[in-house]
DNA sequence: TTTTGAAATGTTATAATGTAACATTGTCAG
DNA sequence: CTGACAATGTTACATTATAACATTTCAAAA
């Protein structure tokens, strides 16, 4: 299940509910370990992000939350910010959207393959890439704190349709 | 002046007017070659982007344009879109902002070093990075069309102040 | 158990970024 | 000249995000 060896595109069929459950339990443990509160809203937002299982916008999350209860944007953004800080979701800058992190636990930046046809997304975490970036930055005297790597194109299924 | 060997951070002192003039002449030639119209607005927007000489938002450009003449957002966005398509400016997704391209002519994605302290920016174009990305994507069966690489951290001057 | 203070959430309003749709103007090939 | 297409003007609005302050919740200390 390593993302590096076999990334999973999010629109492909697989046991979805299993993902979600696993992600939520994982998150719960992580918060417990770090003495952070995994509140209802935070849990619910993470669940919605995983349910969508492809990049989802903050206002989409908001709309889903509002089916249960009147909610305002700051609530969603706060939850998403928290989840980001915990490394439980990633924000995809080029989409203004969020995805569940494929392997939370250790903070990492990851690399994202974004299919422009089916809008699926896969997370990579290839040391070769991040190292090459860190090295080049260092060569310019630059200190890297964070890197954003987003790759737009066609996923295998959309490349070879049928 | 290769960006790869010696990237220039945009907040550093150098002959600014020279940059701007060169960029504008360069752009004019490029448009001529490709039978595209380098209109007043397009020229003016490119000039403003280069004058700022660090990432500038669309609405900042708008404000500067409006010192001369009443202008609406679509005018700015259209000009920026055109300049992007021509490879004359890059959009920095993580900043919602634009910078002049350090070496237009051939379409390329580039990599961007963004200083979180002084907000300067330097463009790299390191084949090692883009190749590593393309290779990893290909390994996952993914066809890359475009890549976004944005590196947040501290530029040399902000790292070693004084 | 109660207090209490910090964290989390609610609420209202608004800022910042970006685009749709249609009208008008400019440019140039024929 | 003129017709047609590209570029720009204009209005209105959509989308994304945050500021500021009120209220609630929760857990630890008294």
GROMACS .gro file of C-alpha atoms (C1' of nucleotides) in nm:
model
  384
    1UNK     CA    1   0.000   0.000   0.000
    2UNK     CA    2   0.302   0.226  -0.037
    3UNK     CA    3   0.206   0.532  -0.233
    4UNK     CA    4   0.550   0.538  -0.389
    5UNK     CA    5   0.536   0.190  -0.535
    6UNK     CA    6   0.172   0.184  -0.639
    7UNK     CA    7  -0.018   0.511  -0.618
    8UNK     CA    8  -0.393   0.480  -0.609
    9UNK     CA    9  -0.597   0.713  -0.824
   10UNK     CA   10  -0.890   0.831  -0.631
   11UNK     CA   11  -1.160   0.771  -0.887
   12UNK     CA   12  -1.082   0.403  -0.922
   13UNK     CA   13  -1.307   0.146  -0.768
   14UNK     CA   14  -1.201  -0.005  -0.443
   15UNK     CA   15  -1.337  -0.052  -0.095
   16UNK     CA   16  -1.423   0.301  -0.029
   17UNK     CA   17  -1.583   0.263   0.311
   18UNK     CA   18  -1.276   0.080   0.427
   19UNK     CA   19  -1.055   0.377   0.334
   20UNK     CA   20  -1.277   0.615   0.521
   21UNK     CA   21  -1.298   0.407   0.833
   22UNK     CA   22  -0.926   0.345   0.835
   23UNK     CA   23  -0.851   0.713   0.783
   24UNK     CA   24  -1.081   0.815   1.067
   25UNK     CA   25  -0.936   0.564   1.311
   26UNK     CA   26  -0.589   0.661   1.206
   27UNK     CA   27  -0.673   1.024   1.266
   28UNK     CA   28  -0.821   0.952   1.604
   29UNK     CA   29  -0.505   0.775   1.716
   30UNK     CA   30  -0.286   1.053   1.583
   31UNK     CA   31  -0.478   1.320   1.767
   32UNK     CA   32  -0.475   1.115   2.083
   33UNK     CA   33  -0.099   1.074   2.062
   34UNK     CA   34  -0.050   1.445   2.018
   35UNK     CA   35  -0.310   1.552   2.270
   36UNK     CA   36  -0.517   1.724   2.006
   37UNK     CA   37  -0.891   1.716   2.014
   38UNK     CA   38  -1.052   1.520   1.733
   39UNK     CA   39  -1.386   1.696   1.764
   40UNK     CA   40  -1.708   1.609   1.589
   41UNK     CA   41  -1.667   1.876   1.330
   42UNK     CA   42  -1.310   1.779   1.257
   43UNK     CA   43  -1.406   1.416   1.229
   44UNK     CA   44  -1.702   1.497   1.009
   45UNK     CA   45  -1.497   1.717   0.775
   46UNK     CA   46  -1.228   1.454   0.743
   47UNK     CA   47  -1.496   1.196   0.672
   48UNK     CA   48  -1.647   1.413   0.400
   49UNK     CA   49  -1.308   1.471   0.242
   50UNK     CA   50  -1.243   1.098   0.234
   51UNK     CA   51  -1.595   1.019   0.115
   52UNK     CA   52  -1.551   1.244  -0.182
   53UNK     CA   53  -1.225   1.066  -0.241
   54UNK     CA   54  -1.103   1.318  -0.486
   55UNK     CA   55  -1.012   1.682  -0.436
   56UNK     CA   56  -1.302   1.864  -0.272
   57UNK     CA   57  -1.345   2.237  -0.227
   58UNK     CA   58  -1.409   2.400   0.108
   59UNK     CA   59  -1.749   2.520  -0.002
   60UNK     CA   60  -1.843   2.174  -0.119
   61UNK     CA   61  -1.761   2.046   0.227
   62UNK     CA   62  -1.965   2.333   0.366
   63UNK     CA   63  -2.265   2.238   0.155
   64UNK     CA   64  -2.247   1.878   0.275
   65UNK     CA   65  -2.221   1.987   0.637
   66UNK     CA   66  -2.523   2.209   0.593
   67UNK     CA   67  -2.741   1.911   0.512
   68UNK     CA   68  -2.716   1.834   0.882
   69UNK     CA   69  -2.689   2.175   1.036
   70UNK     CA   70  -2.652   2.541   0.953
   71UNK     CA   71  -2.281   2.609   0.919
   72UNK     CA   72  -2.066   2.903   0.813
   73UNK     CA   73  -1.742   2.910   0.614
   74UNK     CA   74  -1.504   2.972   0.906
   75UNK     CA   75  -1.610   2.645   1.064
   76UNK     CA   76  -1.502   2.453   0.757
   77UNK     CA   77  -1.182   2.644   0.705
   78UNK     CA   78  -1.084   2.600   1.067
   79UNK     CA   79  -1.139   2.228   1.052
   80UNK     CA   80  -0.946   2.202   0.727
   81UNK     CA   81  -0.662   2.411   0.871
   82UNK     CA   82  -0.646   2.184   1.171
   83UNK     CA   83  -0.646   1.871   0.958
   84UNK     CA   84  -0.373   2.017   0.743
   85UNK     CA   85  -0.158   2.098   1.041
   86UNK     CA   86  -0.204   1.745   1.164
   87UNK     CA   87  -0.100   1.618   0.822
   88UNK     CA   88  -0.437   1.449   0.775
   89UNK     CA   89  -0.530   1.636   0.459
   90UNK     CA   90  -0.337   1.816   0.189
   91UNK     CA   91  -0.440   2.135   0.021
   92UNK     CA   92  -0.393   2.129  -0.356
   93UNK     CA   93  -0.298   2.484  -0.444
   94UNK     CA   94  -0.369   2.461  -0.813
   95UNK     CA   95  -0.723   2.338  -0.745
   96UNK     CA   96  -0.810   2.527  -0.428
   97UNK     CA   97  -0.917   2.192  -0.292
   98UNK     CA   98  -0.838   1.932  -0.032
   99UNK     CA   99  -0.765   1.560  -0.028
  100UNK     CA  100  -0.715   1.308   0.248
  101UNK     CA  101  -0.350   1.234   0.312
  102UNK     CA  102  -0.252   0.890   0.189
  103UNK     CA  103  -0.002   0.832   0.468
  104UNK     CA  104  -0.036   1.064   0.762
  105UNK     CA  105   0.179   1.040   1.070
  106UNK     CA  106   0.496   1.204   0.958
  107UNK     CA  107   0.460   1.555   0.821
  108UNK     CA  108   0.552   1.554   0.453
  109UNK     CA  109   0.472   1.753   0.144
  110UNK     CA  110   0.411   1.482  -0.110
  111UNK     CA  111   0.367   1.510  -0.484
  112UNK     CA  112   0.030   1.501  -0.653
  113UNK     CA  113  -0.074   1.354  -0.985
  114UNK     CA  114  -0.390   1.530  -1.097
  115UNK     CA  115  -0.591   1.391  -1.385
  116UNK     CA  116  -0.737   1.671  -1.592
  117UNK     CA  117  -0.989   1.437  -1.747
  118UNK     CA  118  -1.151   1.247  -1.459
  119UNK     CA  119  -1.023   1.475  -1.182
  120UNK     CA  120  -0.881   1.188  -0.987
  121UNK     CA  121  -0.571   1.241  -0.783
  122UNK     CA  122  -0.288   1.025  -0.657
  123UNK     CA  123  -0.036   1.116  -0.395
  124UNK     CA  124   0.327   1.023  -0.441
  125UNK     CA  125   0.607   1.064  -0.195
  126UNK     CA  126   0.920   1.012  -0.397
  127UNK     CA  127   1.240   1.102  -0.213
  128UNK     CA  128   1.420   1.142  -0.544
  129UNK     CA  129   1.195   1.435  -0.628
  130UNK     CA  130   1.197   1.609  -0.293
  131UNK     CA  131   1.570   1.556  -0.261
  132UNK     CA  132   1.639   1.697  -0.604
  133UNK     CA  133   1.434   2.001  -0.511
  134UNK     CA  134   1.602   2.048  -0.175
  135UNK     CA  135   1.944   2.009  -0.332
  136UNK     CA  136   1.879   2.262  -0.607
  137UNK     CA  137   1.736   2.507  -0.359
  138UNK     CA  138   2.036   2.464  -0.132
  139UNK     CA  139   2.267   2.519  -0.429
  140UNK     CA  140   2.106   2.862  -0.462
  141UNK     CA  141   2.156   2.930  -0.092
  142UNK     CA  142   1.787   2.883  -0.028
  143UNK     CA  143   1.648   2.715   0.285
  144UNK     CA  144   1.345   2.503   0.202
  145UNK     CA  145   1.060   2.489   0.451
  146UNK     CA  146   0.792   2.343   0.231
  147UNK     CA  147   0.754   2.233  -0.127
  148UNK     CA  148   0.449   2.216  -0.350
  149UNK     CA  149   0.464   1.968  -0.636
  150UNK     CA  150   0.151   1.930  -0.844
  151UNK     CA  151   0.154   1.740  -1.171
  152UNK     CA  152  -0.130   1.793  -1.416
  153UNK     CA  153  -0.199   1.545  -1.692
  154UNK     CA  154  -0.378   1.221  -1.768
  155UNK     CA  155  -0.412   0.923  -1.537
  156UNK     CA  156  -0.354   0.574  -1.682
  157UNK     CA  157  -0.725   0.506  -1.734
  158UNK     CA  158  -0.791   0.830  -1.916
  159UNK     CA  159  -0.480   0.793  -2.124
  160UNK     CA  160  -0.587   0.451  -2.250
  161UNK     CA  161  -0.965   0.469  -2.256
  162UNK     CA  162  -1.179   0.161  -2.314
  163UNK     CA  163   2.257   3.497  -1.678
  164UNK     CA  164   2.139   3.137  -1.673
  165UNK     CA  165   1.870   3.096  -1.411
  166UNK     CA  166   1.993   2.748  -1.336
  167UNK     CA  167   2.348   2.847  -1.249
  168UNK     CA  168   2.276   3.171  -1.068
  169UNK     CA  169   1.914   3.247  -0.990
  170UNK     CA  170   1.832   3.607  -0.914
  171UNK     CA  171   1.610   3.686  -0.622
  172UNK     CA  172   1.374   3.956  -0.720
  173UNK     CA  173   1.416   4.182  -0.419
  174UNK     CA  174   1.790   4.221  -0.471
  175UNK     CA  175   1.930   4.541  -0.606
  176UNK     CA  176   2.025   4.544  -0.969
  177UNK     CA  177   1.948   4.745  -1.278
  178UNK     CA  178   1.579   4.725  -1.262
  179UNK     CA  179   1.491   4.944  -1.556
  180UNK     CA  180   1.720   4.734  -1.769
  181UNK     CA  181   1.526   4.417  -1.680
  182UNK     CA  182   1.200   4.580  -1.767
  183UNK     CA  183   1.316   4.720  -2.096
  184UNK     CA  184   1.476   4.394  -2.197
  185UNK     CA  185   1.167   4.196  -2.102
  186UNK     CA  186   0.942   4.426  -2.304
  187UNK     CA  187   1.160   4.415  -2.612
  188UNK     CA  188   1.190   4.042  -2.579
  189UNK     CA  189   0.814   4.012  -2.555
  190UNK     CA  190   0.763   4.231  -2.857
  191UNK     CA  191   0.990   4.014  -3.067
  192UNK     CA  192   0.825   3.696  -2.944
  193UNK     CA  193   0.479   3.822  -3.031
  194UNK     CA  194   0.598   3.938  -3.369
  195UNK     CA  195   0.746   3.597  -3.443
  196UNK     CA  196   0.423   3.425  -3.350
  197UNK     CA  197   0.191   3.677  -3.514
  198UNK     CA  198   0.035   3.769  -3.184
  199UNK     CA  199  -0.062   4.125  -3.105
  200UNK     CA  200   0.140   4.287  -2.831
  201UNK     CA  201  -0.124   4.547  -2.756
  202UNK     CA  202  -0.092   4.845  -2.525
  203UNK     CA  203  -0.270   4.675  -2.241
  204UNK     CA  204  -0.065   4.361  -2.272
  205UNK     CA  205   0.253   4.564  -2.284
  206UNK     CA  206   0.146   4.776  -1.990
  207UNK     CA  207   0.053   4.474  -1.777
  208UNK     CA  208   0.380   4.303  -1.854
  209UNK     CA  209   0.562   4.624  -1.766
  210UNK     CA  210   0.380   4.647  -1.433
  211UNK     CA  211   0.457   4.286  -1.351
  212UNK     CA  212   0.824   4.344  -1.421
  213UNK     CA  213   0.827   4.676  -1.239
  214UNK     CA  214   0.700   4.513  -0.925
  215UNK     CA  215   0.971   4.257  -0.976
  216UNK     CA  216   0.825   4.021  -0.727
  217UNK     CA  217   0.500   3.827  -0.735
  218UNK     CA  218   0.211   4.067  -0.794
  219UNK     CA  219  -0.159   3.993  -0.764
  220UNK     CA  220  -0.406   4.056  -1.043
  221UNK     CA  221  -0.588   4.315  -0.838
  222UNK     CA  222  -0.265   4.494  -0.761
  223UNK     CA  223  -0.204   4.519  -1.133
  224UNK     CA  224  -0.560   4.640  -1.171
  225UNK     CA  225  -0.507   4.913  -0.917
  226UNK     CA  226  -0.194   5.033  -1.094
  227UNK     CA  227  -0.372   5.036  -1.429
  228UNK     CA  228  -0.654   5.236  -1.280
  229UNK     CA  229  -0.419   5.523  -1.201
  230UNK     CA  230  -0.424   5.587  -1.573
  231UNK     CA  231  -0.770   5.478  -1.672
  232UNK     CA  232  -1.080   5.313  -1.539
  233UNK     CA  233  -1.033   4.939  -1.583
  234UNK     CA  234  -1.223   4.628  -1.482
  235UNK     CA  235  -1.091   4.290  -1.366
  236UNK     CA  236  -1.149   4.098  -1.690
  237UNK     CA  237  -0.911   4.330  -1.871
  238UNK     CA  238  -0.631   4.239  -1.633
  239UNK     CA  239  -0.707   3.869  -1.629
  240UNK     CA  240  -0.722   3.857  -2.006
  241UNK     CA  241  -0.388   4.024  -2.040
  242UNK     CA  242  -0.235   3.796  -1.778
  243UNK     CA  243  -0.381   3.490  -1.947
  244UNK     CA  244  -0.236   3.599  -2.276
  245UNK     CA  245   0.105   3.664  -2.124
  246UNK     CA  246   0.095   3.325  -1.956
  247UNK     CA  247   0.010   3.150  -2.281
  248UNK     CA  248   0.299   3.328  -2.445
  249UNK     CA  249   0.525   3.213  -2.163
  250UNK     CA  250   0.600   3.573  -2.068
  251UNK     CA  251   0.472   3.545  -1.713
  252UNK     CA  252   0.420   3.261  -1.470
  253UNK     CA  253   0.132   3.226  -1.230
  254UNK     CA  254   0.237   3.122  -0.881
  255UNK     CA  255  -0.047   2.903  -0.758
  256UNK     CA  256   0.041   2.915  -0.391
  257UNK     CA  257   0.040   3.295  -0.396
  258UNK     CA  258  -0.233   3.369  -0.650
  259UNK     CA  259   0.018   3.600  -0.809
  260UNK     CA  260   0.223   3.653  -1.121
  261UNK     CA  261   0.590   3.706  -1.205
  262UNK     CA  262   0.774   3.788  -1.523
  263UNK     CA  263   0.932   3.483  -1.679
  264UNK     CA  264   1.306   3.479  -1.642
  265UNK     CA  265   1.367   3.314  -1.977
  266UNK     CA  266   1.073   3.320  -2.213
  267UNK     CA  267   1.087   3.180  -2.562
  268UNK     CA  268   1.045   2.814  -2.504
  269UNK     CA  269   0.740   2.708  -2.304
  270UNK     CA  270   0.849   2.563  -1.972
  271UNK     CA  271   0.713   2.522  -1.623
  272UNK     CA  272   1.010   2.619  -1.410
  273UNK     CA  273   1.057   2.591  -1.038
  274UNK     CA  274   1.011   2.879  -0.799
  275UNK     CA  275   1.196   2.968  -0.482
  276UNK     CA  276   0.969   3.187  -0.273
  277UNK     CA  277   1.110   3.371   0.028
  278UNK     CA  278   0.855   3.381   0.307
  279UNK     CA  279   1.039   3.664   0.474
  280UNK     CA  280   1.105   3.925   0.204
  281UNK     CA  281   0.864   3.777  -0.053
  282UNK     CA  282   1.127   3.772  -0.320
  283UNK     CA  283   1.116   3.501  -0.579
  284UNK     CA  284   1.367   3.328  -0.802
  285UNK     CA  285   1.293   3.107  -1.096
  286UNK     CA  286   1.491   2.792  -1.151
  287UNK     CA  287   1.475   2.558  -1.444
  288UNK     CA  288   1.655   2.248  -1.331
  289UNK     CA  289   1.616   1.952  -1.566
  290UNK     CA  290   1.705   1.714  -1.284
  291UNK     CA  291   1.388   1.817  -1.103
  292UNK     CA  292   1.149   1.817  -1.394
  293UNK     CA  293   1.295   1.492  -1.522
  294UNK     CA  294   1.261   1.324  -1.183
  295UNK     CA  295   0.898   1.435  -1.175
  296UNK     CA  296   0.825   1.320  -1.528
  297UNK     CA  297   0.991   0.987  -1.462
  298UNK     CA  298   0.801   0.919  -1.142
  299UNK     CA  299   0.475   1.018  -1.306
  300UNK     CA  300   0.547   0.790  -1.599
  301UNK     CA  301   0.626   0.507  -1.358
  302UNK     CA  302   0.270   0.544  -1.231
  303UNK     CA  303   0.134   0.537  -1.585
  304UNK     CA  304   0.063   0.907  -1.571
  305UNK     CA  305   0.110   1.142  -1.865
  306UNK     CA  306   0.241   1.478  -1.753
  307UNK     CA  307   0.117   1.789  -1.927
  308UNK     CA  308   0.231   2.049  -1.680
  309UNK     CA  309   0.407   2.060  -1.347
  310UNK     CA  310   0.389   2.312  -1.066
  311UNK     CA  311   0.692   2.328  -0.837
  312UNK     CA  312   0.689   2.597  -0.571
  313UNK     CA  313   0.942   2.600  -0.292
  314UNK     CA  314   0.870   2.805   0.019
  315UNK     CA  315   1.147   2.902   0.258
  316UNK     CA  316   1.417   3.160   0.316
  317UNK     CA  317   1.631   3.326   0.053
  318UNK     CA  318   2.005   3.358   0.119
  319UNK     CA  319   1.979   3.717   0.245
  320UNK     CA  320   1.700   3.645   0.489
  321UNK     CA  321   1.871   3.332   0.611
  322UNK     CA  322   2.190   3.521   0.697
  323UNK     CA  323   2.066   3.867   0.790
  324UNK     CA  324   2.308   4.154   0.844
  325DT     C1'  325  -1.774   1.953   4.271
  326DT     C1'  326  -1.722   2.383   4.118
  327DT     C1'  327  -1.452   2.717   3.899
  328DT     C1'  328  -1.216   2.891   3.538
  329DG     C1'  329  -0.935   2.971   3.153
  330DA     C1'  330  -0.807   2.824   2.708
  331DA     C1'  331  -0.958   2.610   2.300
  332DA     C1'  332  -1.317   2.537   1.990
  333DT     C1'  333  -1.714   2.678   1.762
  334DG     C1'  334  -2.089   3.010   1.619
  335DT     C1'  335  -2.209   3.428   1.379
  336DT     C1'  336  -2.196   3.827   1.096
  337DA     C1'  337  -1.989   4.070   0.777
  338DT     C1'  338  -1.668   4.147   0.432
  339DA     C1'  339  -1.226   4.087   0.171
  340DA     C1'  340  -0.985   3.885  -0.212
  341DT     C1'  341  -0.976   3.635  -0.629
  342DG     C1'  342  -1.178   3.509  -1.060
  343DT     C1'  343  -1.531   3.459  -1.450
  344DA     C1'  344  -1.975   3.476  -1.751
  345DA     C1'  345  -2.206   3.720  -2.083
  346DC     C1'  346  -2.278   4.051  -2.390
  347DA     C1'  347  -2.166   4.525  -2.605
  348DT     C1'  348  -1.833   4.794  -2.836
  349DT     C1'  349  -1.415   4.895  -3.065
  350DG     C1'  350  -1.009   4.812  -3.333
  351DT     C1'  351  -0.748   4.575  -3.705
  352DC     C1'  352  -0.650   4.392  -4.124
  353DA     C1'  353  -0.710   4.085  -4.525
  354DG     C1'  354  -0.972   4.080  -4.925
  355DC     C1'  355  -1.425   5.015  -4.818
  356DT     C1'  356  -1.597   4.637  -4.560
  357DG     C1'  357  -1.673   4.222  -4.340
  358DA     C1'  358  -1.516   3.935  -3.996
  359DC     C1'  359  -1.254   3.828  -3.618
  360DA     C1'  360  -0.977   3.955  -3.234
  361DA     C1'  361  -0.940   4.256  -2.851
  362DT     C1'  362  -1.129   4.537  -2.513
  363DG     C1'  363  -1.512   4.755  -2.233
  364DT     C1'  364  -1.876   4.687  -1.906
  365DT     C1'  365  -2.186   4.495  -1.579
  366DA     C1'  366  -2.286   4.170  -1.286
  367DC     C1'  367  -2.184   3.793  -1.022
  368DA     C1'  368  -1.944   3.350  -0.861
  369DT     C1'  369  -1.598   3.149  -0.579
  370DT     C1'  370  -1.264   3.131  -0.220
  371DA     C1'  371  -1.112   3.300   0.217
  372DT     C1'  372  -1.071   3.570   0.649
  373DA     C1'  373  -1.150   3.935   1.030
  374DA     C1'  374  -1.366   4.024   1.442
  375DC     C1'  375  -1.623   3.932   1.814
  376DA     C1'  376  -1.976   3.628   2.083
  377DT     C1'  377  -2.073   3.195   2.282
  378DT     C1'  378  -1.998   2.730   2.413
  379DT     C1'  379  -1.731   2.335   2.554
  380DC     C1'  380  -1.400   2.088   2.805
  381DA     C1'  381  -1.058   1.952   3.107
  382DA     C1'  382  -0.762   2.063   3.472
  383DA     C1'  383  -0.698   2.310   3.910
  384DA     C1'  384  -0.894   2.458   4.333
   0.00000   0.00000   0.00000
